[in-house]
């Protein structure tokens, strides 16, 4: 007898046990109050029929509702924004057994997530696309028709086709996408002079993420099996339109900048070498291995993904990434955007 048949046998036996237990209590109540059908106790006798039916129905629903045993929290988060959103969502689900899968600094090796678990995949958006290094490291993770939530975190400009790109990865890798979301995180290029979504995700964002987690569990518990846990077609989601004039001004500036031939920085650098204490924190925080211990003053431009984790993590403020895009993004995309969820 295979495991599925055994599981169904156990479920059937459990339902039958509960049913006969309730039936026994019902018969006892009926016998106790049969003699009192002509007095005031007869009302309780009649109501016991209703109580019995309700109890059996609730037992049936409880036995046939779908449950998940654990949550696999998969994220790529150099500046911790995606991690914050991921943790808020999983805590909102109420699942106690949480298995973090952090692919920020390295791959995890081959991993298969069972159908009895919930997978939550959260990644940042760079230039309207899922961070390429994140996509590379996710390739080693697979599901087995595993219920999955896809989330992209962007810097307040636009997520463009990032959610569709993540969906295109998930489905062939055995994940069943049951929900999706877009959240806002502080832009990698944000500075004190030109802030872009600074401090986000904030308390409001994280509270919204927690509510999203609750709704995910409600959807799972409403389904009685994986077959009735309907998926979300991410490709059918209509992306929100951007305000025309800010987008137009931004694109015009981008075209003008590219035509001018102005050299653009390809990686962060140490502007004042006296500020660098060679603590090595930038080496540890770099997800691409673009900074070498003992040579913290230099960054390998070929490896750098411009996440600016080294800039934001430097305790001395020695590192900087001064690009014309920062001022352009600040000017045209400072208006607050809100997270969106899809079921």
Coordinates of C-alpha atoms in Angstrom, one line a residue:
X1 CA 0.0 0.0 0.0
X2 CA 1.5 3.4 -1.0
X3 CA 1.8 6.4 1.2
X4 CA -1.1 8.3 -0.5
X5 CA -3.5 5.3 0.1
X6 CA -2.3 5.0 3.7
X7 CA -2.9 8.7 4.2
X8 CA -6.4 8.5 2.8
X9 CA -7.1 5.5 5.1
X10 CA -6.0 7.3 8.2
X11 CA -8.1 10.3 7.2
X12 CA -11.2 8.1 6.7
X13 CA -10.6 6.3 10.0
X14 CA -10.2 9.7 11.7
X15 CA -13.5 11.1 10.3
X16 CA -15.3 7.8 11.1
X17 CA -14.0 8.0 14.7
X18 CA -15.2 11.6 15.2
X19 CA -18.5 10.8 13.6
X20 CA -19.3 7.9 15.8
X21 CA -18.1 9.8 18.9
X22 CA -20.5 12.6 18.1
X23 CA -23.2 10.1 17.3
X24 CA -22.8 8.4 20.7
X25 CA -23.1 11.8 22.5
X26 CA -26.2 12.5 20.4
X27 CA -27.9 9.3 21.3
X28 CA -27.0 9.8 25.0
X29 CA -28.6 13.3 24.9
X30 CA -31.6 11.9 23.1
X31 CA -32.2 9.2 25.7
X32 CA -31.7 11.6 28.6
X33 CA -34.3 14.0 27.4
X34 CA -36.7 11.6 25.8
X35 CA -38.7 11.5 29.0
X36 CA -38.9 15.2 29.1
X37 CA -40.4 15.9 25.7
X38 CA -43.5 17.3 27.4
X39 CA -41.6 19.7 29.6
X40 CA -39.2 22.6 29.3
X41 CA -36.3 20.3 28.6
X42 CA -37.7 19.2 25.3
X43 CA -36.4 22.4 23.6
X44 CA -32.9 21.3 24.3
X45 CA -33.6 17.8 22.9
X46 CA -34.8 19.4 19.6
X47 CA -31.8 21.7 19.5
X48 CA -29.4 18.7 20.0
X49 CA -30.3 17.6 16.4
X50 CA -29.0 20.9 15.1
X51 CA -25.9 20.8 17.3
X52 CA -25.1 17.3 16.1
X53 CA -25.4 18.3 12.4
X54 CA -23.2 21.4 12.9
X55 CA -20.5 19.4 14.8
X56 CA -20.3 16.7 12.1
X57 CA -20.1 19.4 9.4
X58 CA -17.3 21.2 11.2
X59 CA -15.4 18.0 11.7
X60 CA -15.7 17.2 8.0
X61 CA -14.4 20.7 7.0
X62 CA -11.5 20.4 9.4
X63 CA -10.5 17.0 8.1
X64 CA -10.8 18.0 4.5
X65 CA -9.1 21.5 4.6
X66 CA -5.6 21.7 3.1
X67 CA -2.8 22.5 5.5
X68 CA 0.9 23.2 5.1
X69 CA 3.5 22.0 7.6
X70 CA 6.3 24.5 7.0
X71 CA 7.3 27.6 5.0
X72 CA 10.5 27.9 3.0
X73 CA 11.5 31.5 2.9
X74 CA 13.6 32.0 -0.2
X75 CA 15.2 35.5 -0.7
X76 CA 18.0 37.4 -2.4
X77 CA 18.5 40.7 -0.4
X78 CA 21.8 42.5 -0.5
X79 CA 20.4 45.6 1.2
X80 CA 17.9 43.7 3.4
X81 CA 14.7 45.2 1.9
X82 CA 13.5 42.0 0.3
X83 CA 14.4 40.1 3.5
X84 CA 12.2 42.4 5.6
X85 CA 9.2 42.0 3.3
X86 CA 9.8 38.2 3.2
X87 CA 9.8 37.9 7.0
X88 CA 6.7 40.0 7.4
X89 CA 4.8 37.9 5.0
X90 CA 5.8 34.5 6.5
X91 CA 5.0 35.8 10.0
X92 CA 1.6 36.9 8.8
X93 CA 0.8 33.3 7.7
X94 CA 1.2 32.1 11.3
X95 CA 3.3 29.1 10.2
X96 CA 5.7 28.2 13.0
X97 CA 8.2 26.0 11.2
X98 CA 10.1 28.5 9.0
X99 CA 13.1 27.4 6.9
X100 CA 15.1 30.4 5.6
X101 CA 16.9 30.0 2.3
X102 CA 19.1 33.0 1.8
X103 CA 20.7 33.0 -1.6
X104 CA 22.2 36.5 -1.3
X105 CA 25.8 35.5 -0.8
X106 CA 25.9 32.0 -2.2
X107 CA 23.9 29.2 -3.8
X108 CA 22.3 26.6 -1.5
X109 CA 23.0 23.6 -3.7
X110 CA 20.2 21.3 -5.0
X111 CA 17.1 21.7 -3.0
X112 CA 13.6 20.2 -3.4
X113 CA 10.6 21.8 -1.6
X114 CA 7.7 19.3 -1.0
X115 CA 4.1 19.9 -1.8
X116 CA 3.2 19.9 1.9
X117 CA 5.2 23.2 2.3
X118 CA 4.7 26.8 1.3
X119 CA 7.4 28.5 -0.7
X120 CA 7.8 32.3 -0.5
X121 CA 10.2 33.7 -3.1
X122 CA 11.2 37.4 -2.7
X123 CA 13.7 39.1 -4.9
X124 CA 14.7 42.7 -5.8
X125 CA 14.2 44.5 -9.1
X126 CA 17.1 46.1 -10.9
X127 CA 16.3 48.2 -13.9
X128 CA 12.9 46.6 -14.3
X129 CA 14.2 43.0 -14.2
X130 CA 14.8 40.5 -11.5
X131 CA 18.4 40.8 -10.3
X132 CA 20.3 38.5 -12.7
X133 CA 22.5 37.0 -9.9
X134 CA 19.3 36.2 -8.0
X135 CA 17.9 34.3 -11.0
X136 CA 21.1 32.4 -11.3
X137 CA 21.1 31.2 -7.7
X138 CA 17.4 30.3 -7.8
X139 CA 18.0 27.7 -10.5
X140 CA 19.1 25.1 -8.0
X141 CA 15.8 25.2 -6.1
X142 CA 12.8 23.1 -7.2
X143 CA 9.3 22.3 -6.1
X144 CA 6.9 19.4 -6.5
X145 CA 3.7 21.2 -7.4
X146 CA 4.6 23.3 -4.3
X147 CA 2.2 26.2 -3.4
X148 CA 4.3 29.3 -4.0
X149 CA 4.1 33.0 -3.4
X150 CA 6.1 35.3 -5.7
X151 CA 7.2 38.8 -4.6
X152 CA 9.3 41.4 -6.2
X153 CA 10.7 44.5 -4.4
X154 CA 11.4 47.6 -6.5
X155 CA 12.8 51.1 -5.8
X156 CA 9.6 53.1 -6.4
X157 CA 10.1 53.6 -10.2
X158 CA 8.5 50.4 -11.8
X159 CA 8.8 46.7 -11.6
X160 CA 8.0 46.3 -15.3
X161 CA 8.1 42.6 -16.2
X162 CA 10.0 41.4 -13.2
X163 CA 7.1 39.5 -11.7
X164 CA 6.4 37.7 -15.0
X165 CA 10.1 36.9 -15.2
X166 CA 10.0 35.3 -11.8
X167 CA 6.9 33.4 -12.8
X168 CA 8.6 32.1 -15.9
X169 CA 11.3 30.6 -13.6
X170 CA 8.8 29.2 -11.0
X171 CA 6.4 27.2 -13.2
X172 CA 9.0 25.0 -15.0
X173 CA 10.8 24.4 -11.7
X174 CA 7.7 22.7 -10.1
X175 CA 6.2 25.6 -8.2
X176 CA 2.5 26.3 -8.3
X177 CA 2.0 30.0 -8.0
X178 CA -1.0 30.8 -5.8
X179 CA -0.3 34.5 -5.1
X180 CA 2.0 37.3 -6.1
X181 CA 2.9 40.8 -4.8
X182 CA 5.0 43.9 -5.5
X183 CA 6.5 45.9 -2.7
X184 CA 8.7 49.0 -2.5
X185 CA 12.1 49.1 -1.0
X186 CA 14.7 51.9 -0.7
X187 CA 16.3 52.3 -4.0
X188 CA 19.9 51.1 -4.2
X189 CA 21.0 54.5 -5.6
X190 CA 19.2 56.5 -2.8
X191 CA 21.5 59.0 -1.0
X192 CA 21.0 61.6 1.7
X193 CA 21.1 64.3 -1.0
X194 CA 18.7 62.5 -3.4
X195 CA 16.5 60.1 -1.4
X196 CA 14.5 57.6 -3.3
X197 CA 11.9 55.6 -1.3
X198 CA 14.1 56.1 1.8
X199 CA 13.4 53.9 4.8
X200 CA 11.1 51.6 2.9
X201 CA 9.7 49.1 3.5
X202 CA 8.3 51.1 6.4
X203 CA 5.9 50.1 9.1
X204 CA 2.9 50.5 6.8
X205 CA 4.5 48.3 4.2
X206 CA 5.4 45.6 6.7
X207 CA 1.9 45.6 8.2
X208 CA 0.5 45.2 4.7
X209 CA 2.9 42.3 4.2
X210 CA 1.6 40.7 7.4
X211 CA -2.0 41.0 6.2
X212 CA -1.0 39.5 2.9
X213 CA 0.4 36.5 4.7
X214 CA -2.9 36.0 6.5
X215 CA -4.8 36.1 3.2
X216 CA -2.4 33.5 1.8
X217 CA -3.2 31.1 4.6
X218 CA -6.9 31.8 4.3
X219 CA -6.7 30.8 0.6
X220 CA -4.8 27.6 1.4
X221 CA -7.2 26.6 4.2
X222 CA -10.2 27.2 2.1
X223 CA -9.0 24.6 -0.5
X224 CA -9.6 21.0 0.4
X225 CA -6.8 19.7 -1.9
X226 CA -4.0 20.9 -4.1
X227 CA -6.4 20.5 -7.1
X228 CA -8.7 23.1 -5.7
X229 CA -6.0 25.5 -4.7
X230 CA -6.2 27.5 -7.9
X231 CA -3.1 29.2 -9.3
X232 CA -2.6 32.8 -10.3
X233 CA -1.8 33.6 -13.9
X234 CA 0.8 36.3 -13.4
X235 CA 0.9 37.0 -17.2
X236 CA -2.7 38.2 -17.0
X237 CA -2.0 40.8 -14.3
X238 CA -2.2 44.3 -15.7
X239 CA 0.8 46.4 -14.6
X240 CA -0.1 49.8 -13.2
X241 CA 0.4 52.7 -15.5
X242 CA 3.0 55.3 -14.6
X243 CA 2.3 59.1 -14.6
X244 CA 3.1 60.3 -18.2
X245 CA 5.1 63.5 -17.6
X246 CA 7.6 62.1 -15.0
X247 CA 8.2 59.1 -17.2
X248 CA 8.6 61.2 -20.3
X249 CA 11.0 63.6 -18.5
X250 CA 13.0 60.6 -17.2
X251 CA 13.3 58.9 -20.6
X252 CA 14.2 62.1 -22.3
X253 CA 17.1 62.6 -19.8
X254 CA 18.2 59.1 -20.2
X255 CA 18.4 59.4 -24.0
X256 CA 20.2 62.7 -23.8
X257 CA 22.7 61.3 -21.3
X258 CA 23.5 58.3 -23.5
X259 CA 23.9 60.4 -26.6
X260 CA 26.3 62.8 -24.8
X261 CA 28.8 60.0 -24.3
X262 CA 29.3 61.0 -20.7
X263 CA 31.2 58.1 -18.9
X264 CA 29.0 56.5 -16.2
X265 CA 30.4 54.8 -13.1
X266 CA 30.3 51.0 -13.3
X267 CA 30.8 50.2 -9.6
X268 CA 31.0 52.0 -6.2
X269 CA 34.4 53.3 -5.2
X270 CA 36.3 54.7 -2.1
X271 CA 36.4 58.5 -2.6
X272 CA 38.5 59.2 0.5
X273 CA 41.0 56.5 1.2
X274 CA 41.7 57.9 4.6
X275 CA 38.2 57.0 5.7
X276 CA 38.6 53.3 4.9
X277 CA 39.6 51.2 8.0
X278 CA 39.9 48.0 6.0
X279 CA 37.3 46.4 8.4
X280 CA 36.3 44.1 5.6
X281 CA 32.5 44.6 6.0
X282 CA 32.1 45.5 2.4
X283 CA 33.8 42.2 1.4
X284 CA 31.4 40.2 3.6
X285 CA 28.3 42.1 2.3
X286 CA 29.1 42.0 -1.4
X287 CA 26.9 39.3 -3.0
X288 CA 29.0 39.1 -6.2
X289 CA 32.4 38.8 -4.6
X290 CA 33.5 42.0 -6.3
X291 CA 35.6 43.2 -3.4
X292 CA 38.7 41.3 -2.1
X293 CA 39.8 41.2 1.5
X294 CA 43.0 43.3 1.9
X295 CA 42.1 45.2 -1.3
X296 CA 39.0 47.0 -0.1
X297 CA 39.8 50.2 -1.9
X298 CA 39.0 48.6 -5.3
X299 CA 35.9 47.0 -6.8
X300 CA 35.9 44.5 -9.7
X301 CA 33.6 46.3 -12.2
X302 CA 33.0 43.1 -14.1
X303 CA 31.5 41.4 -11.1
X304 CA 29.7 44.3 -9.5
X305 CA 25.9 44.3 -9.8
X306 CA 25.4 47.8 -8.5
X307 CA 23.3 46.8 -5.5
X308 CA 25.2 49.3 -3.4
X309 CA 25.3 47.0 -0.4
X310 CA 28.9 48.0 0.2
X311 CA 27.9 51.7 0.2
X312 CA 25.0 51.3 2.6
X313 CA 26.9 49.0 5.0
X314 CA 30.1 50.9 5.3
X315 CA 30.3 52.2 8.9
X316 CA 32.7 55.0 7.9
X317 CA 30.8 56.2 4.9
X318 CA 34.0 55.7 2.8
X319 CA 32.2 54.2 -0.2
X320 CA 30.1 56.0 -2.7
X321 CA 28.2 55.5 -6.0
X322 CA 27.6 58.9 -7.6
X323 CA 25.6 58.4 -10.8
X324 CA 23.5 60.9 -12.7
X325 CA 20.6 58.5 -12.5
X326 CA 20.2 59.2 -8.8
X327 CA 19.2 62.8 -9.3
X328 CA 16.9 61.8 -12.2
X329 CA 15.2 59.1 -10.2
X330 CA 14.7 61.4 -7.2
X331 CA 13.2 64.2 -9.4
X332 CA 10.8 62.1 -11.3
X333 CA 9.9 59.2 -9.0
X334 CA 9.7 60.5 -5.5
X335 CA 5.9 60.2 -5.2
X336 CA 5.1 57.3 -2.9
X337 CA 3.9 54.1 -4.5
X338 CA 2.0 51.4 -2.7
X339 CA 2.4 47.6 -2.6
X340 CA 0.1 45.5 -4.6
X341 CA -1.1 41.9 -4.1
X342 CA -2.6 39.4 -6.5
X343 CA -4.6 36.2 -5.8

